[in-house]
Amino acid sequence: MEKFGCFLFSLLGGFALIVLVHAQDQTGFISIDCGAEISSYTGETGLTYVWDANFIDTGINKNVTVGYQSDFQLQHLWSLRSFPEGIRNCYNVKVKKGTSYLIRARFLYGNYDSQTKVPEFDLHLGANMWDSVIVGNESTILTKEIIHAPSSNYIYICLVNTGSGTPFISSLEFRPLKNTAYRNEYGSLILFARLGAHSLTNETIGFPDDVFDRIWLPHSFPKWDPITTLLTIGSNDFRIPQILMRSAATPKNASEPMQFAINTLVKTSKLFVYMHFSELEVHLPNQSRQFNISLDGQYLHGPVVPEYLATTTVYSTYVTSGKKGRYEFSIYKAEKSTLPPILNAIEIYTVEQFLQSETDQVDGKVDTNFSRTDPKTPNIGALKLKNPRFTYTEIVKMTNNFEMLLGEGSFRKVFHGYLDDGTEVAVKMLSESSRQRYDQFEAEVKLLLTVHHRNLTALYGYCDEGNHVGLIYECMANGNLKEHLRADSNADVLSWEGRLRIAVESAQGEGGTHVSTVIAGTFGYLDPEYFQTNRLTAKSDVYSFGVVLLEIITNRPVITNTGENSHIKQWVSFMLAEGDIKNIVDQRLQGDFDINSAWKIVELAMYCVSTTSIRRPTMNHVVIVLNDCLSMERARRNAHGNEPKDQNVNLSSDQLAR
Ligand SMILES: *[C@@H]1O[C@H](CO)[C@@H](O)[C@H](O)[C@H]1NC(C)=O
Ligand SMILES: *[C@@H]1O[C@H](CO)[C@@H](O)[C@H](O)[C@H]1NC(C)=O
Ligand SMILES: *[C@@H]1O[C@H](CO)[C@@H](O)[C@H](O)[C@H]1NC(C)=O
Ligand SMILES: *[C@@H]1O[C@H](CO)[C@@H](O)[C@H](O)[C@H]1NC(C)=O
Ligand SMILES: *[C@@H]1O[C@H](CO)[C@@H](O)[C@H](O)[C@H]1NC(C)=O
Ligand SMILES: *[C@@H]1O[C@H](CO)[C@@H](O)[C@H](O)[C@H]1NC(C)=O
Ligand SMILES: *[C@@H]1O[C@H](CO)[C@@H](O)[C@H](O)[C@H]1NC(C)=O
Ligand SMILES: *[C@@H]1O[C@H](CO)[C@@H](O)[C@H](O)[C@H]1NC(C)=O
Ligand SMILES: *[C@@H]1O[C@H](CO)[C@@H](O)[C@H](O)[C@H]1NC(C)=O
């Protein structure tokens, strides 16, 4: 097993008791306040911010609306630079080649353009995709952070318009780090989480408490208690803030290990985990504290013996284990230890190997030909209904007593119908026996109807009367994908190429839109982040699309009633852990497909259904991968002189109804 193949551990003992005081300097810090129109000023943290005019020629200066300025203490978030022109606009920042930098970009929309519409766009490091920028709402402060050592003396940070609104940026910060600390041979580190194990404060920690201006979020684990000291803790190259090192967490129940899990969902993600420890208690001669660390129940490192009032850092690089993308870490007592384990702070990163240099981009100028796919604008009119709630009698009338059945699933049927004004609709009725499964139905649908999401305008209303539960959608008359997938005889089974084509077409065209339409109130398709944020984004569409992809690949229902792995995503990750792709792909294809394209599309689908939206690819990326898969399958077919049957099926909302 390759599980620990790339494991590398290092222990950095603390320096002796060096008294770190407040004389922090900010040598090499570059703090750029985008759109500020003030040449420079000293901000609330004592750092000096400069206007971005020296780093970029394009874009326009804007201020967030006044209300948002008073809401947020950080002045560098009050203004921003907006890029209505050009697909790709880049900042060019002079840095020191070979130095590791923490690079942080922040975004606060603050309704600066009075459009009350939060845009979505991509963030690039030179020619490399860094991340998608999906700002939750008008008052969300979104932070993107990466630790990267540039290979030249310039870094280009680019904002790329993906057709979902005007890109903007509020601030851009560069913090040189000690090269000995985060440097590694695997690539750049993208921040996943950075936490104190038991915060003494509810405040976010940054500069000057943290000399590198890392941002630490307050956190406390319910099963852990703090041990604290007022003494100064010796530091190592990581220079972890005193406030964190002075508070260690330890298990409430001293005989239990300290456990935490990281969920990335994506099986292939690679983690870097840094754990920082300091012993805060003086031991009696018969006492000792020693612990080992395990991942997924397997010994990883130890025994760790933290030094008294010093910082000990243990880090793992490139952990690729993570069955189902879940990494379960455990810090547990070694045999000789009389005291329970401790932990002060954790940092978790994913690693990204950038192939191109960060200056690889047309002359550093605005490259308007960058966009690989034309953004398409779906044309769905918002229907203004005073009351989206329909009575059962109205439903009966609408569907002419359920005259025309469009599709049928295990516990729902879809009928064709007309609204009073003649608008064609699809009416999805839940079976009566499944009524009790959906206690939350009405609350959830109401929520969906109030969400102002452009891709959801096609949900017209609902019915919730006794045992009669239904959803009324915009109607799309087209072929029926499910029928093709569910074909009875093997001769009619939709080929692998046919499936890939449907996937490409629906991803390319208005597929995402249709998907969102379908998922409204359809269990199993909805972005899990929605339940926390009550907000749908383009990445929510990507999630739903991922679920559809899994259906196309496997021909399995999204949700089965049987206990474990009841969601298609859980079933696929379970099967993936077994490693046999042939059992994942619809058995009726009898292995008649390109195996590499199958791996690729399953992996893509699993990325799409990542629980956290930042891990999901963009729709543009999805289209590119799907086209690759289609080419692979076509090449295989041609090599076999095997002309595919023409299977032109379009994907649309009622086809997916179940
Ligand atoms: C933003 O506000 C600042 C301070 O009030 C002002 O100096 C600046 O001109 C404003 N910028 C724009 C683009 O309105
Ligand atoms: C914006 O989103 C945040 C979560 O990211 C939430 O806490 C906040 O209440 C939202 N604000 C509004 C006005 O919806
Ligand atoms: C942090 O916030 C929680 C909940 O608001 C509160 O119970 C707790 O006392 C706070 N802790 C500190 C150190 O302020
Ligand atoms: C502490 O953990 C041990 C081992 O899991 C358990 O046997 C014991 O009951 C726990 N004690 C308390 C007070 O919960
Ligand atoms: C350690 O020694 C102290 C006294 O020096 C005693 O009270 C305590 O019970 C001992 N603990 C153990 C685990 O032996
Ligand atoms: C901790 O690790 C050491 C070194 O590998 C090992 O000898 C010891 O048995 C481990 N302890 C436990 C409780 O697993
Ligand atoms: C974009 O591409 C077109 C056609 O390939 C070319 O004519 C045009 O000059 C390009 N524009 C830029 C700014 O490179
Ligand atoms: C949602 O709708 C918007 C505009 O109506 C469109 O630009 C976007 O591509 C749609 N989302 C997807 C994933 O298709
Ligand atoms: C699918 O859509 C295309 C383009 O809208 C159309 O030309 C084609 O006839 C449709 N196919 C089916 C089977 O409906």
GROMACS .gro file of N, CA, C and O in nm, residues 481-482 485 494-496 498-504 506 545-556 568 584-586 589 601 651 656:
model
  136
  481LEU      N    1  -3.405   1.107  -2.075
  481LEU     CA    2  -3.278   1.041  -2.043
  481LEU      C    3  -3.296   0.917  -1.958
  481LEU      O    4  -3.240   0.813  -1.984
  482LYS      N    5  -3.378   0.932  -1.856
  482LYS     CA    6  -3.397   0.820  -1.764
  482LYS      C    7  -3.448   0.698  -1.836
  482LYS      O    8  -3.405   0.586  -1.809
  485LEU      N    9  -3.165   0.536  -1.999
  485LEU     CA   10  -3.077   0.470  -1.902
  485LEU      C   11  -3.143   0.343  -1.849
  485LEU      O   12  -3.077   0.246  -1.819
  494LEU      N   13  -2.806   0.271  -2.338
  494LEU     CA   14  -2.732   0.386  -2.388
  494LEU      C   15  -2.581   0.359  -2.379
  494LEU      O   16  -2.531   0.324  -2.272
  495SER      N   17  -2.513   0.376  -2.491
  495SER     CA   18  -2.370   0.344  -2.495
  495SER      C   19  -2.289   0.441  -2.410
  495SER      O   20  -2.337   0.547  -2.371
  496TRP      N   21  -2.164   0.405  -2.386
  496TRP     CA   22  -2.075   0.491  -2.308
  496TRP      C   23  -2.056   0.625  -2.380
  496TRP      O   24  -2.065   0.730  -2.320
  498GLY      N   25  -2.261   0.763  -2.588
  498GLY     CA   26  -2.387   0.836  -2.577
  498GLY      C   27  -2.397   0.908  -2.445
  498GLY      O   28  -2.436   1.025  -2.436
  499ARG      N   29  -2.357   0.838  -2.340
  499ARG     CA   30  -2.363   0.897  -2.206
  499ARG      C   31  -2.270   1.017  -2.195
  499ARG      O   32  -2.303   1.121  -2.138
  500LEU      N   33  -2.148   0.999  -2.249
  500LEU     CA   34  -2.051   1.109  -2.242
  500LEU      C   35  -2.102   1.230  -2.319
  500LEU      O   36  -2.084   1.344  -2.277
  501ARG      N   37  -2.167   1.201  -2.432
  501ARG     CA   38  -2.219   1.314  -2.512
  501ARG      C   39  -2.327   1.390  -2.438
  501ARG      O   40  -2.329   1.513  -2.437
  502ILE      N   41  -2.414   1.315  -2.374
  502ILE     CA   42  -2.519   1.382  -2.295
  502ILE      C   43  -2.455   1.467  -2.187
  502ILE      O   44  -2.492   1.582  -2.164
  503ALA      N   45  -2.354   1.409  -2.125
  503ALA     CA   46  -2.288   1.482  -2.017
  503ALA      C   47  -2.226   1.610  -2.069
  503ALA      O   48  -2.244   1.718  -2.012
  504VAL      N   49  -2.155   1.601  -2.182
  504VAL     CA   50  -2.089   1.719  -2.238
  504VAL      C   51  -2.192   1.823  -2.276
  504VAL      O   52  -2.180   1.941  -2.240
  506SER      N   53  -2.497   1.867  -2.181
  506SER     CA   54  -2.570   1.932  -2.073
  506SER      C   55  -2.480   2.021  -1.989
  506SER      O   56  -2.525   2.121  -1.935
  545PHE      N   57  -2.483   1.878  -1.073
  545PHE     CA   58  -2.440   1.817  -1.198
  545PHE      C   59  -2.357   1.692  -1.171
  545PHE      O   60  -2.370   1.592  -1.242
  546GLY      N   61  -2.275   1.696  -1.066
  546GLY     CA   62  -2.195   1.580  -1.029
  546GLY      C   63  -2.284   1.461  -0.996
  546GLY      O   64  -2.255   1.347  -1.033
  547VAL      N   65  -2.394   1.488  -0.927
  547VAL     CA   66  -2.487   1.379  -0.892
  547VAL      C   67  -2.546   1.320  -1.020
  547VAL      O   68  -2.554   1.198  -1.036
  548VAL      N   69  -2.583   1.410  -1.113
  548VAL     CA   70  -2.637   1.362  -1.240
  548VAL      C   71  -2.533   1.277  -1.314
  548VAL      O   72  -2.563   1.172  -1.369
  549LEU      N   73  -2.407   1.323  -1.311
  549LEU     CA   74  -2.300   1.246  -1.376
  549LEU      C   75  -2.291   1.105  -1.316
  549LEU      O   76  -2.279   1.008  -1.389
  550LEU      N   77  -2.300   1.098  -1.184
  550LEU     CA   78  -2.292   0.968  -1.118
  550LEU      C   79  -2.407   0.878  -1.162
  550LEU      O   80  -2.390   0.758  -1.183
  551GLU      N   81  -2.524   0.938  -1.180
  551GLU     CA   82  -2.638   0.860  -1.230
  551GLU      C   83  -2.612   0.809  -1.370
  551GLU      O   84  -2.641   0.694  -1.402
  552ILE      N   85  -2.558   0.898  -1.454
  552ILE     CA   86  -2.533   0.860  -1.592
  552ILE      C   87  -2.431   0.746  -1.597
  552ILE      O   88  -2.442   0.654  -1.676
  553ILE      N   89  -2.331   0.754  -1.511
  553ILE     CA   90  -2.226   0.652  -1.510
  553ILE      C   91  -2.279   0.518  -1.459
  553ILE      O   92  -2.252   0.413  -1.516
  554THR      N   93  -2.355   0.525  -1.349
  554THR     CA   94  -2.387   0.401  -1.278
  554THR      C   95  -2.526   0.345  -1.310
  554THR      O   96  -2.551   0.228  -1.287
  555ASN      N   97  -2.615   0.433  -1.355
  555ASN     CA   98  -2.755   0.396  -1.368
  555ASN      C   99  -2.812   0.347  -1.235
  555ASN      O  100  -2.888   0.250  -1.230
  556ARG      N  101  -2.772   0.412  -1.129
  556ARG     CA  102  -2.831   0.378  -0.999
  556ARG      C  103  -2.915   0.495  -0.951
  556ARG      O  104  -2.890   0.609  -0.988
  568ILE      N  105  -2.597   0.801  -0.369
  568ILE     CA  106  -2.517   0.752  -0.481
  568ILE      C  107  -2.369   0.788  -0.464
  568ILE      O  108  -2.279   0.712  -0.497
  584ILE      N  109  -1.847  -0.004  -1.088
  584ILE     CA  110  -1.914   0.125  -1.070
  584ILE      C  111  -1.996   0.159  -1.194
  584ILE      O  112  -2.109   0.201  -1.187
  585VAL      N  113  -1.935   0.135  -1.311
  585VAL     CA  114  -2.003   0.168  -1.436
  585VAL      C  115  -2.118   0.069  -1.458
  585VAL      O  116  -2.106  -0.050  -1.426
  586ASP      N  117  -2.228   0.120  -1.510
  586ASP     CA  118  -2.348   0.041  -1.540
  586ASP      C  119  -2.309  -0.097  -1.597
  586ASP      O  120  -2.248  -0.107  -1.703
  589LEU      N  121  -2.337  -0.229  -1.964
  589LEU     CA  122  -2.246  -0.195  -2.073
  589LEU      C  123  -2.146  -0.309  -2.097
  589LEU      O  124  -2.075  -0.310  -2.197
  601ILE      N  125  -1.392   1.024  -1.552
  601ILE     CA  126  -1.523   1.086  -1.532
  601ILE      C  127  -1.574   1.059  -1.390
  601ILE      O  128  -1.637   1.144  -1.328
  651LEU      N  129  -3.068   1.642  -2.230
  651LEU     CA  130  -3.096   1.635  -2.087
  651LEU      C  131  -3.177   1.756  -2.046
  651LEU      O  132  -3.140   1.868  -2.075
  656LEU      N  133  -3.509   1.424  -1.566
  656LEU     CA  134  -3.442   1.381  -1.445
  656LEU      C  135  -3.540   1.360  -1.331
  656LEU      O  136  -3.505   1.311  -1.226
   0.00000   0.00000   0.00000
